Amino acid sequence: MKVTYNWLKDYVEIKKPPQVLAEKLTMAGLEVVSLEKFEDDWVLEVEVTTNRPDWLSVVGIAREISAITGTKLRLPEIKNLPHPLTSKRALKIKIEDKKACLRYVGRVIENVEVKPSPSWLQKRLLAVGLRPVNNVVDITNYCLLETGQPMHAFDYEKIEEGTIIVRRAKVGETIITIDGERRSLDNSLLIIADKTKPIALAGIMGGKDTEVSRETKTILLESAYFDPLTVRCASQKLGLITESSYRFERKVDLGTVLKASLRALNL
Protein backbone atom coordinates (compact mmCIF):
# COMPACT_ATOMS: atom_id res chain seq x y z
CA MET A 1 0.00 0.00 0.00
CA LYS A 2 1.41 3.37 -1.06
CA VAL A 3 0.35 6.66 0.49
CA THR A 4 1.78 10.16 0.41
CA TYR A 5 2.81 12.27 3.38
CA ASN A 6 0.71 15.26 2.31
CA TRP A 7 -2.34 13.07 1.67
CA LEU A 8 -2.14 11.75 5.24
CA LYS A 9 -1.85 15.31 6.53
CA ASP A 10 -5.27 16.06 5.05
CA TYR A 11 -6.81 13.76 7.68
CA VAL A 12 -4.54 14.00 10.71
CA GLU A 13 -2.13 16.60 12.08
CA ILE A 14 1.46 15.45 11.57
CA LYS A 15 4.24 17.55 13.05
CA LYS A 16 7.05 15.05 12.59
CA PRO A 17 9.06 14.83 9.33
CA PRO A 18 8.41 11.88 6.98
CA GLN A 19 11.48 9.95 8.13
CA VAL A 20 10.44 10.08 11.79
CA LEU A 21 6.84 9.24 10.94
CA ALA A 22 8.00 6.19 8.96
CA GLU A 23 10.02 4.98 11.94
CA LYS A 24 7.11 5.44 14.37
CA LEU A 25 4.70 3.56 12.09
CA THR A 26 7.17 0.70 11.72
CA MET A 27 7.66 0.49 15.49
CA ALA A 28 3.85 0.36 15.89
CA GLY A 29 3.60 -2.65 13.54
CA LEU A 30 2.79 -0.89 10.26
CA GLU A 31 6.13 -1.49 8.55
CA VAL A 32 7.25 1.21 6.12
CA VAL A 33 9.37 -0.64 3.56
CA SER A 34 10.32 2.40 1.49
CA LEU A 35 10.22 6.19 1.61
CA GLU A 36 10.79 8.13 -1.61
CA LYS A 37 10.58 11.76 -2.67
CA PHE A 38 7.92 12.64 -5.25
CA GLU A 39 8.03 16.27 -6.37
CA ASP A 40 7.08 18.29 -3.24
CA ASP A 41 5.79 15.23 -1.37
CA TRP A 42 6.99 11.91 0.06
CA VAL A 43 5.63 8.46 -0.79
CA LEU A 44 5.50 5.85 1.97
CA GLU A 45 5.09 2.20 0.98
CA VAL A 46 3.76 0.15 3.87
CA GLU A 47 3.58 -3.60 4.34
CA VAL A 48 0.01 -4.49 5.30
CA THR A 49 -0.53 -7.67 7.30
CA THR A 50 -3.50 -9.89 6.40
CA ASN A 51 -5.22 -9.23 9.74
CA ARG A 52 -5.35 -5.46 9.18
CA PRO A 53 -7.34 -4.75 6.00
CA ASP A 54 -8.21 -1.33 7.46
CA TRP A 55 -4.64 -0.30 6.63
CA LEU A 56 -5.41 -0.69 2.91
CA SER A 57 -6.67 2.89 2.85
CA VAL A 58 -5.31 6.37 3.46
CA VAL A 59 -7.95 6.98 6.13
CA GLY A 60 -7.03 3.70 7.84
CA ILE A 61 -3.36 4.67 8.05
CA ALA A 62 -4.29 8.19 9.17
CA ARG A 63 -6.42 6.62 11.93
CA GLU A 64 -3.39 4.63 13.07
CA ILE A 65 -1.28 7.81 13.16
CA SER A 66 -4.04 9.49 15.18
CA ALA A 67 -3.91 6.65 17.72
CA ILE A 68 -0.12 6.70 17.92
CA THR A 69 0.23 10.47 18.28
CA GLY A 70 -2.95 11.29 20.16
CA THR A 71 -4.05 13.79 17.51
CA LYS A 72 -7.59 14.14 16.17
CA LEU A 73 -8.66 12.33 13.01
CA ARG A 74 -10.27 14.64 10.41
CA LEU A 75 -12.43 12.70 7.99
CA PRO A 76 -13.54 14.33 4.71
CA GLU A 77 -16.96 15.95 4.85
CA ILE A 78 -19.55 13.90 2.99
CA LYS A 79 -22.81 15.62 2.10
CA ASN A 80 -25.94 13.56 1.59
CA LEU A 81 -26.92 15.27 -1.66
CA PRO A 82 -30.64 15.49 -2.50
CA HIS A 83 -32.03 13.04 -5.03
CA PRO A 84 -33.53 14.73 -8.11
CA LEU A 85 -37.10 13.71 -8.79
CA THR A 86 -37.13 14.44 -12.52
CA SER A 87 -35.07 11.51 -13.81
CA LYS A 88 -36.89 8.98 -15.97
CA ARG A 89 -33.99 6.52 -15.92
CA ALA A 90 -34.91 3.31 -14.14
CA LEU A 91 -32.53 1.28 -12.01
CA LYS A 92 -33.40 -2.21 -10.87
CA ILE A 93 -31.01 -4.20 -8.69
CA LYS A 94 -31.51 -7.91 -8.07
CA ILE A 95 -29.13 -9.89 -5.87
CA GLU A 96 -29.56 -13.60 -6.59
CA ASP A 97 -26.63 -14.77 -4.45
CA LYS A 98 -27.10 -12.96 -1.14
CA LYS A 99 -24.32 -14.91 0.60
CA ALA A 100 -21.75 -13.73 -1.92
CA CYS A 101 -23.07 -10.16 -2.05
CA LEU A 102 -24.30 -8.78 1.26
CA ARG A 103 -24.92 -5.28 -0.08
CA TYR A 104 -25.03 -3.54 -3.46
CA VAL A 105 -25.43 0.22 -3.81
CA GLY A 106 -26.13 1.50 -7.30
CA ARG A 107 -26.27 5.21 -8.04
CA VAL A 108 -27.28 6.76 -11.38
CA ILE A 109 -25.49 10.05 -12.09
CA GLU A 110 -26.69 12.07 -15.08
CA ASN A 111 -25.22 14.90 -17.15
CA VAL A 112 -21.66 13.68 -16.68
CA GLU A 113 -18.85 15.30 -18.66
CA VAL A 114 -16.02 12.82 -19.04
CA LYS A 115 -12.73 14.70 -19.23
CA PRO A 116 -9.24 14.74 -17.66
CA SER A 117 -9.13 15.02 -13.87
CA PRO A 118 -7.84 18.17 -12.16
CA SER A 119 -4.08 18.25 -11.70
CA TRP A 120 -4.19 17.67 -7.91
CA LEU A 121 -6.08 14.40 -8.40
CA GLN A 122 -3.81 13.20 -11.21
CA LYS A 123 -0.75 14.02 -9.11
CA ARG A 124 -1.96 11.95 -6.15
CA LEU A 125 -2.69 8.93 -8.31
CA LEU A 126 0.66 9.18 -10.10
CA ALA A 127 2.49 9.44 -6.78
CA VAL A 128 1.15 6.05 -5.67
CA GLY A 129 1.66 4.38 -9.04
CA LEU A 130 -1.75 4.65 -10.71
CA ARG A 131 -2.22 6.02 -14.22
CA PRO A 132 -4.88 8.74 -14.56
CA VAL A 133 -7.60 7.81 -17.09
CA ASN A 134 -10.45 10.31 -16.83
CA ASN A 135 -12.34 12.11 -14.07
CA VAL A 136 -14.89 9.30 -13.55
CA VAL A 137 -12.40 6.43 -13.35
CA ASP A 138 -9.92 8.54 -11.38
CA ILE A 139 -12.53 9.38 -8.74
CA THR A 140 -13.34 5.69 -8.21
CA ASN A 141 -9.61 4.93 -7.87
CA TYR A 142 -9.08 7.89 -5.53
CA CYS A 143 -11.95 6.76 -3.28
CA LEU A 144 -10.66 3.18 -3.31
CA LEU A 145 -7.31 4.41 -1.99
CA GLU A 146 -8.85 6.89 0.43
CA THR A 147 -11.58 4.69 1.96
CA GLY A 148 -10.48 1.15 1.08
CA GLN A 149 -13.81 0.56 -0.70
CA PRO A 150 -13.55 -0.53 -4.35
CA MET A 151 -16.06 0.99 -6.77
CA HIS A 152 -16.82 0.70 -10.46
CA ALA A 153 -18.50 3.04 -12.94
CA PHE A 154 -20.55 1.65 -15.83
CA ASP A 155 -21.90 3.54 -18.82
CA TYR A 156 -25.57 3.42 -17.87
CA GLU A 157 -26.82 3.62 -21.47
CA LYS A 158 -25.03 0.33 -22.26
CA ILE A 159 -26.85 -1.57 -19.50
CA GLU A 160 -29.90 -3.41 -20.86
CA GLU A 161 -33.16 -2.11 -19.36
CA GLY A 162 -31.29 -0.35 -16.53
CA THR A 163 -31.11 -3.67 -14.71
CA ILE A 164 -28.31 -5.01 -12.52
CA ILE A 165 -28.30 -8.69 -11.54
CA VAL A 166 -25.70 -10.07 -9.13
CA ARG A 167 -25.56 -13.80 -9.91
CA ARG A 168 -23.37 -16.78 -10.67
CA ALA A 169 -22.21 -17.05 -14.26
CA LYS A 170 -23.70 -19.65 -16.55
CA VAL A 171 -21.56 -22.30 -18.23
CA GLY A 172 -20.59 -21.06 -21.67
CA GLU A 173 -20.89 -17.36 -20.89
CA THR A 174 -17.93 -15.12 -21.70
CA ILE A 175 -16.93 -11.54 -21.01
CA ILE A 176 -14.34 -9.20 -22.49
CA THR A 177 -12.88 -7.36 -19.51
CA ILE A 178 -11.54 -3.81 -19.70
CA ASP A 179 -8.01 -5.15 -20.20
CA GLY A 180 -9.18 -6.49 -23.59
CA GLU A 181 -9.09 -10.18 -22.63
CA ARG A 182 -12.00 -12.51 -23.40
CA ARG A 183 -12.64 -14.73 -20.40
CA SER A 184 -14.66 -17.94 -20.23
CA LEU A 185 -16.99 -18.18 -17.24
CA ASP A 186 -18.64 -20.94 -15.22
CA ASN A 187 -21.05 -21.14 -12.31
CA SER A 188 -18.31 -20.89 -9.67
CA LEU A 189 -17.81 -17.23 -10.60
CA LEU A 190 -19.88 -14.34 -9.26
CA ILE A 191 -20.69 -11.74 -11.89
CA ILE A 192 -22.60 -8.53 -12.43
CA ALA A 193 -25.01 -8.90 -15.34
CA ASP A 194 -27.73 -6.93 -17.04
CA LYS A 195 -30.81 -8.49 -18.67
CA THR A 196 -28.80 -10.17 -21.43
CA LYS A 197 -25.10 -10.47 -20.61
CA PRO A 198 -22.31 -10.35 -18.02
CA ILE A 199 -20.96 -6.82 -17.57
CA ALA A 200 -18.39 -7.29 -14.78
CA LEU A 201 -16.51 -9.87 -12.73
CA ALA A 202 -17.80 -9.11 -9.23
CA GLY A 203 -15.13 -7.47 -7.11
CA ILE A 204 -12.42 -7.93 -9.72
CA MET A 205 -12.84 -6.07 -13.04
CA GLY A 206 -15.48 -4.47 -15.25
CA GLY A 207 -16.40 -5.41 -18.78
CA LYS A 208 -15.36 -3.66 -21.97
CA ASP A 209 -18.94 -3.40 -23.30
CA THR A 210 -20.07 -1.04 -20.51
CA GLU A 211 -16.81 0.86 -20.03
CA VAL A 212 -16.98 4.64 -19.48
CA SER A 213 -15.76 6.64 -22.50
CA ARG A 214 -15.57 10.27 -23.61
CA GLU A 215 -19.10 9.87 -25.04
CA THR A 216 -20.60 8.72 -21.73
CA LYS A 217 -23.26 11.07 -20.33
CA THR A 218 -24.84 8.93 -17.60
CA ILE A 219 -23.03 6.52 -15.28
CA LEU A 220 -24.05 3.81 -12.88
CA LEU A 221 -21.75 3.94 -9.88
CA GLU A 222 -21.36 0.59 -8.11
CA SER A 223 -20.29 0.19 -4.48
CA ALA A 224 -20.76 -3.25 -2.96
CA TYR A 225 -19.67 -5.86 -0.45
CA PHE A 226 -18.54 -9.13 -2.01
CA ASP A 227 -17.63 -12.23 -0.02
CA PRO A 228 -13.83 -12.50 0.45
CA LEU A 229 -13.61 -16.24 -0.31
CA THR A 230 -15.77 -15.90 -3.44
CA VAL A 231 -13.56 -13.14 -4.82
CA ARG A 232 -10.34 -14.93 -3.88
CA CYS A 233 -11.36 -18.17 -5.61
CA ALA A 234 -12.42 -16.29 -8.75
CA SER A 235 -9.25 -14.20 -8.80
CA GLN A 236 -7.05 -17.31 -8.54
CA LYS A 237 -9.09 -19.23 -11.11
CA LEU A 238 -8.88 -16.41 -13.64
CA GLY A 239 -5.29 -15.46 -12.77
CA LEU A 240 -6.47 -11.89 -12.34
CA ILE A 241 -5.43 -9.77 -9.35
CA THR A 242 -6.53 -6.14 -9.14
CA GLU A 243 -6.56 -3.36 -6.54
CA SER A 244 -10.24 -4.22 -5.99
CA SER A 245 -9.84 -7.98 -5.64
CA TYR A 246 -6.90 -7.49 -3.28
CA ARG A 247 -9.14 -5.54 -0.89
CA PHE A 248 -12.26 -7.68 -1.23
CA GLU A 249 -10.21 -10.81 -0.51
CA ARG A 250 -9.13 -9.28 2.78
CA LYS A 251 -12.65 -8.09 3.64
CA VAL A 252 -13.85 -4.54 3.19
CA ASP A 253 -15.88 -2.69 5.81
CA LEU A 254 -19.58 -3.30 5.20
CA GLY A 255 -20.33 0.06 6.82
CA THR A 256 -18.24 1.91 4.25
CA VAL A 257 -20.16 0.73 1.17
CA LEU A 258 -22.72 3.55 1.24
CA LYS A 259 -20.38 6.21 2.66
CA ALA A 260 -17.80 5.62 -0.07
CA SER A 261 -20.48 5.88 -2.74
CA LEU A 262 -21.55 9.24 -1.30
CA ARG A 263 -17.92 10.38 -1.14
CA ALA A 264 -17.47 9.59 -4.84
CA LEU A 265 -20.72 11.40 -5.65
CA ASN A 266 -19.48 14.48 -3.74
CA LEU A 267 -16.22 14.48 -5.72
Tab-separated table of C-alpha atoms in Angstrom:
chain	number	residue	atom	x	y	z
A	1	MET	CA	0.000	0.000	0.000
A	2	LYS	CA	1.412	3.366	-1.059
A	3	VAL	CA	0.352	6.656	0.488
A	4	THR	CA	1.782	10.161	0.412
A	5	TYR	CA	2.815	12.267	3.383
A	6	ASN	CA	0.712	15.264	2.309
A	7	TRP	CA	-2.336	13.072	1.671
A	8	LEU	CA	-2.136	11.754	5.237
A	9	LYS	CA	-1.851	15.313	6.532
A	10	ASP	CA	-5.274	16.058	5.053
A	11	TYR	CA	-6.813	13.756	7.681
A	12	VAL	CA	-4.543	13.999	10.714
A	13	GLU	CA	-2.133	16.597	12.084
A	14	ILE	CA	1.456	15.453	11.573
A	15	LYS	CA	4.242	17.553	13.050
A	16	LYS	CA	7.052	15.048	12.594
A	17	PRO	CA	9.064	14.831	9.333
A	18	PRO	CA	8.410	11.882	6.982
A	19	GLN	CA	11.478	9.951	8.128
A	20	VAL	CA	10.444	10.080	11.793
A	21	LEU	CA	6.837	9.238	10.940
A	22	ALA	CA	7.995	6.194	8.960
A	23	GLU	CA	10.022	4.982	11.942
A	24	LYS	CA	7.106	5.438	14.372
A	25	LEU	CA	4.699	3.562	12.094
A	26	THR	CA	7.165	0.699	11.721
A	27	MET	CA	7.657	0.490	15.491
A	28	ALA	CA	3.855	0.360	15.889
A	29	GLY	CA	3.601	-2.648	13.542
A	30	LEU	CA	2.794	-0.889	10.265
A	31	GLU	CA	6.131	-1.485	8.555
A	32	VAL	CA	7.251	1.214	6.122
A	33	VAL	CA	9.366	-0.640	3.562
A	34	SER	CA	10.317	2.399	1.487
A	35	LEU	CA	10.224	6.193	1.610
A	36	GLU	CA	10.793	8.132	-1.610
A	37	LYS	CA	10.577	11.765	-2.667
A	38	PHE	CA	7.918	12.637	-5.249
A	39	GLU	CA	8.033	16.275	-6.374
A	40	ASP	CA	7.078	18.290	-3.245
A	41	ASP	CA	5.792	15.230	-1.373
A	42	TRP	CA	6.986	11.908	0.060
A	43	VAL	CA	5.625	8.461	-0.794
A	44	LEU	CA	5.500	5.853	1.973
A	45	GLU	CA	5.095	2.204	0.982
A	46	VAL	CA	3.758	0.149	3.865
A	47	GLU	CA	3.581	-3.598	4.339
A	48	VAL	CA	0.011	-4.491	5.295
A	49	THR	CA	-0.530	-7.669	7.296
A	50	THR	CA	-3.501	-9.893	6.404
A	51	ASN	CA	-5.223	-9.232	9.737
A	52	ARG	CA	-5.352	-5.464	9.177
A	53	PRO	CA	-7.343	-4.754	5.996
A	54	ASP	CA	-8.206	-1.329	7.463
A	55	TRP	CA	-4.637	-0.304	6.631
A	56	LEU	CA	-5.412	-0.687	2.912
A	57	SER	CA	-6.667	2.895	2.851
A	58	VAL	CA	-5.311	6.369	3.465
A	59	VAL	CA	-7.945	6.976	6.134
A	60	GLY	CA	-7.028	3.699	7.840
A	61	ILE	CA	-3.359	4.666	8.046
A	62	ALA	CA	-4.290	8.190	9.173
A	63	ARG	CA	-6.420	6.619	11.930
A	64	GLU	CA	-3.386	4.628	13.069
A	65	ILE	CA	-1.278	7.805	13.164
A	66	SER	CA	-4.043	9.489	15.176
A	67	ALA	CA	-3.914	6.648	17.716
A	68	ILE	CA	-0.115	6.695	17.916
A	69	THR	CA	0.235	10.469	18.281
A	70	GLY	CA	-2.952	11.293	20.161
A	71	THR	CA	-4.054	13.793	17.506
A	72	LYS	CA	-7.594	14.139	16.169
A	73	LEU	CA	-8.660	12.334	13.008
A	74	ARG	CA	-10.268	14.640	10.407
A	75	LEU	CA	-12.433	12.699	7.988
A	76	PRO	CA	-13.540	14.330	4.712
A	77	GLU	CA	-16.962	15.951	4.853
A	78	ILE	CA	-19.554	13.901	2.986
A	79	LYS	CA	-22.807	15.619	2.097
A	80	ASN	CA	-25.941	13.560	1.585
A	81	LEU	CA	-26.921	15.273	-1.659
A	82	PRO	CA	-30.636	15.489	-2.496
A	83	HIS	CA	-32.029	13.042	-5.030
A	84	PRO	CA	-33.529	14.729	-8.115
A	85	LEU	CA	-37.101	13.707	-8.794
A	86	THR	CA	-37.131	14.438	-12.518
A	87	SER	CA	-35.068	11.512	-13.812
A	88	LYS	CA	-36.889	8.978	-15.968
A	89	ARG	CA	-33.993	6.518	-15.920
A	90	ALA	CA	-34.906	3.312	-14.142
A	91	LEU	CA	-32.533	1.282	-12.011
A	92	LYS	CA	-33.402	-2.212	-10.871
A	93	ILE	CA	-31.008	-4.200	-8.688
A	94	LYS	CA	-31.514	-7.911	-8.066
A	95	ILE	CA	-29.129	-9.891	-5.866
A	96	GLU	CA	-29.564	-13.599	-6.591
A	97	ASP	CA	-26.632	-14.766	-4.454
A	98	LYS	CA	-27.102	-12.961	-1.139
A	99	LYS	CA	-24.321	-14.915	0.595
A	100	ALA	CA	-21.747	-13.731	-1.924
A	101	CYS	CA	-23.072	-10.157	-2.051
A	102	LEU	CA	-24.304	-8.777	1.261
A	103	ARG	CA	-24.917	-5.284	-0.084
A	104	TYR	CA	-25.025	-3.544	-3.461
A	105	VAL	CA	-25.432	0.216	-3.809
A	106	GLY	CA	-26.135	1.498	-7.302
A	107	ARG	CA	-26.271	5.207	-8.044
A	108	VAL	CA	-27.281	6.756	-11.381
A	109	ILE	CA	-25.485	10.051	-12.090
A	110	GLU	CA	-26.692	12.070	-15.078
A	111	ASN	CA	-25.219	14.902	-17.155
A	112	VAL	CA	-21.665	13.684	-16.679
A	113	GLU	CA	-18.849	15.305	-18.658
A	114	VAL	CA	-16.018	12.816	-19.036
A	115	LYS	CA	-12.730	14.697	-19.230
A	116	PRO	CA	-9.241	14.738	-17.662
A	117	SER	CA	-9.133	15.022	-13.871
A	118	PRO	CA	-7.844	18.167	-12.156
A	119	SER	CA	-4.082	18.253	-11.700
A	120	TRP	CA	-4.190	17.671	-7.913
A	121	LEU	CA	-6.075	14.399	-8.404
A	122	GLN	CA	-3.814	13.198	-11.209
A	123	LYS	CA	-0.753	14.015	-9.111
A	124	ARG	CA	-1.956	11.955	-6.150
A	125	LEU	CA	-2.689	8.931	-8.315
A	126	LEU	CA	0.659	9.178	-10.104
A	127	ALA	CA	2.491	9.440	-6.780
A	128	VAL	CA	1.153	6.050	-5.668
A	129	GLY	CA	1.665	4.375	-9.039
A	130	LEU	CA	-1.754	4.650	-10.709
A	131	ARG	CA	-2.219	6.021	-14.222
A	132	PRO	CA	-4.882	8.741	-14.555
A	133	VAL	CA	-7.603	7.809	-17.088
A	134	ASN	CA	-10.455	10.313	-16.827
A	135	ASN	CA	-12.343	12.109	-14.066
A	136	VAL	CA	-14.888	9.301	-13.549
A	137	VAL	CA	-12.397	6.425	-13.347
A	138	ASP	CA	-9.915	8.538	-11.380
A	139	ILE	CA	-12.534	9.380	-8.735
A	140	THR	CA	-13.335	5.686	-8.206
A	141	ASN	CA	-9.609	4.935	-7.866
A	142	TYR	CA	-9.082	7.889	-5.533
A	143	CYS	CA	-11.948	6.757	-3.284
A	144	LEU	CA	-10.660	3.179	-3.310
A	145	LEU	CA	-7.315	4.405	-1.989
A	146	GLU	CA	-8.850	6.886	0.434
A	147	THR	CA	-11.578	4.694	1.958
A	148	GLY	CA	-10.483	1.146	1.076
A	149	GLN	CA	-13.811	0.563	-0.699
A	150	PRO	CA	-13.549	-0.530	-4.345
A	151	MET	CA	-16.058	0.988	-6.771
A	152	HIS	CA	-16.816	0.701	-10.464
A	153	ALA	CA	-18.500	3.044	-12.937
A	154	PHE	CA	-20.555	1.650	-15.828
A	155	ASP	CA	-21.896	3.542	-18.823
A	156	TYR	CA	-25.565	3.417	-17.869
A	157	GLU	CA	-26.816	3.622	-21.472
A	158	LYS	CA	-25.035	0.331	-22.265
A	159	ILE	CA	-26.848	-1.566	-19.496
A	160	GLU	CA	-29.896	-3.409	-20.856
A	161	GLU	CA	-33.155	-2.107	-19.358
A	162	GLY	CA	-31.289	-0.350	-16.533
A	163	THR	CA	-31.115	-3.675	-14.705
A	164	ILE	CA	-28.314	-5.011	-12.520
A	165	ILE	CA	-28.300	-8.690	-11.537
A	166	VAL	CA	-25.704	-10.070	-9.131
A	167	ARG	CA	-25.556	-13.798	-9.908
A	168	ARG	CA	-23.371	-16.778	-10.672
A	169	ALA	CA	-22.210	-17.048	-14.256
A	170	LYS	CA	-23.700	-19.646	-16.554
A	171	VAL	CA	-21.563	-22.297	-18.229
A	172	GLY	CA	-20.589	-21.059	-21.673
A	173	GLU	CA	-20.892	-17.358	-20.892
A	174	THR	CA	-17.927	-15.117	-21.698
A	175	ILE	CA	-16.934	-11.536	-21.008
A	176	ILE	CA	-14.339	-9.201	-22.487
A	177	THR	CA	-12.879	-7.364	-19.509
A	178	ILE	CA	-11.535	-3.810	-19.702
A	179	ASP	CA	-8.008	-5.147	-20.205
A	180	GLY	CA	-9.180	-6.489	-23.594
A	181	GLU	CA	-9.094	-10.176	-22.627
A	182	ARG	CA	-12.000	-12.514	-23.401
A	183	ARG	CA	-12.635	-14.734	-20.403
A	184	SER	CA	-14.664	-17.938	-20.231
A	185	LEU	CA	-16.988	-18.177	-17.244
A	186	ASP	CA	-18.640	-20.940	-15.218
A	187	ASN	CA	-21.047	-21.139	-12.308
A	188	SER	CA	-18.313	-20.892	-9.669
A	189	LEU	CA	-17.810	-17.227	-10.605
A	190	LEU	CA	-19.879	-14.341	-9.259
A	191	ILE	CA	-20.691	-11.743	-11.892
A	192	ILE	CA	-22.601	-8.532	-12.427
A	193	ALA	CA	-25.005	-8.899	-15.338
A	194	ASP	CA	-27.735	-6.933	-17.040
A	195	LYS	CA	-30.810	-8.490	-18.673
A	196	THR	CA	-28.798	-10.166	-21.430
A	197	LYS	CA	-25.102	-10.467	-20.611
A	198	PRO	CA	-22.313	-10.353	-18.019
A	199	ILE	CA	-20.959	-6.819	-17.569
A	200	ALA	CA	-18.388	-7.294	-14.783
A	201	LEU	CA	-16.507	-9.868	-12.727
A	202	ALA	CA	-17.805	-9.110	-9.230
A	203	GLY	CA	-15.133	-7.474	-7.112
A	204	ILE	CA	-12.423	-7.933	-9.724
A	205	MET	CA	-12.836	-6.072	-13.043
A	206	GLY	CA	-15.476	-4.473	-15.245
A	207	GLY	CA	-16.397	-5.415	-18.782
A	208	LYS	CA	-15.363	-3.656	-21.974
A	209	ASP	CA	-18.939	-3.398	-23.295
A	210	THR	CA	-20.067	-1.039	-20.512
A	211	GLU	CA	-16.806	0.861	-20.032
A	212	VAL	CA	-16.984	4.636	-19.481
A	213	SER	CA	-15.765	6.638	-22.503
A	214	ARG	CA	-15.569	10.268	-23.610
A	215	GLU	CA	-19.097	9.871	-25.037
A	216	THR	CA	-20.605	8.719	-21.733
A	217	LYS	CA	-23.261	11.068	-20.333
A	218	THR	CA	-24.837	8.926	-17.602
A	219	ILE	CA	-23.028	6.523	-15.280
A	220	LEU	CA	-24.047	3.806	-12.884
A	221	LEU	CA	-21.746	3.935	-9.877
A	222	GLU	CA	-21.361	0.592	-8.108
A	223	SER	CA	-20.294	0.192	-4.485
A	224	ALA	CA	-20.763	-3.248	-2.958
A	225	TYR	CA	-19.670	-5.857	-0.448
A	226	PHE	CA	-18.543	-9.133	-2.012
A	227	ASP	CA	-17.632	-12.226	-0.015
A	228	PRO	CA	-13.831	-12.504	0.454
A	229	LEU	CA	-13.612	-16.243	-0.307
A	230	THR	CA	-15.768	-15.904	-3.443
A	231	VAL	CA	-13.556	-13.138	-4.816
A	232	ARG	CA	-10.341	-14.932	-3.882
A	233	CYS	CA	-11.363	-18.170	-5.607
A	234	ALA	CA	-12.425	-16.285	-8.750
A	235	SER	CA	-9.247	-14.198	-8.800
A	236	GLN	CA	-7.054	-17.306	-8.543
A	237	LYS	CA	-9.087	-19.230	-11.106
A	238	LEU	CA	-8.876	-16.407	-13.640
A	239	GLY	CA	-5.293	-15.457	-12.769
A	240	LEU	CA	-6.471	-11.889	-12.345
A	241	ILE	CA	-5.434	-9.768	-9.353
A	242	THR	CA	-6.533	-6.139	-9.139
A	243	GLU	CA	-6.563	-3.364	-6.536
A	244	SER	CA	-10.236	-4.215	-5.994
A	245	SER	CA	-9.836	-7.977	-5.643
A	246	TYR	CA	-6.895	-7.493	-3.276
A	247	ARG	CA	-9.139	-5.539	-0.893
A	248	PHE	CA	-12.265	-7.683	-1.235
A	249	GLU	CA	-10.205	-10.810	-0.512
A	250	ARG	CA	-9.127	-9.277	2.781
A	251	LYS	CA	-12.654	-8.093	3.639
A	252	VAL	CA	-13.850	-4.536	3.188
A	253	ASP	CA	-15.876	-2.686	5.811
A	254	LEU	CA	-19.583	-3.295	5.203
A	255	GLY	CA	-20.332	0.060	6.823
A	256	THR	CA	-18.236	1.912	4.249
A	257	VAL	CA	-20.162	0.725	1.170
A	258	LEU	CA	-22.719	3.554	1.235
A	259	LYS	CA	-20.381	6.210	2.661
A	260	ALA	CA	-17.796	5.616	-0.071
A	261	SER	CA	-20.480	5.884	-2.743
A	262	LEU	CA	-21.551	9.243	-1.303
A	263	ARG	CA	-17.919	10.385	-1.136
A	264	ALA	CA	-17.471	9.593	-4.836
A	265	LEU	CA	-20.717	11.401	-5.648
A	266	ASN	CA	-19.484	14.484	-3.745
A	267	LEU	CA	-16.222	14.481	-5.725
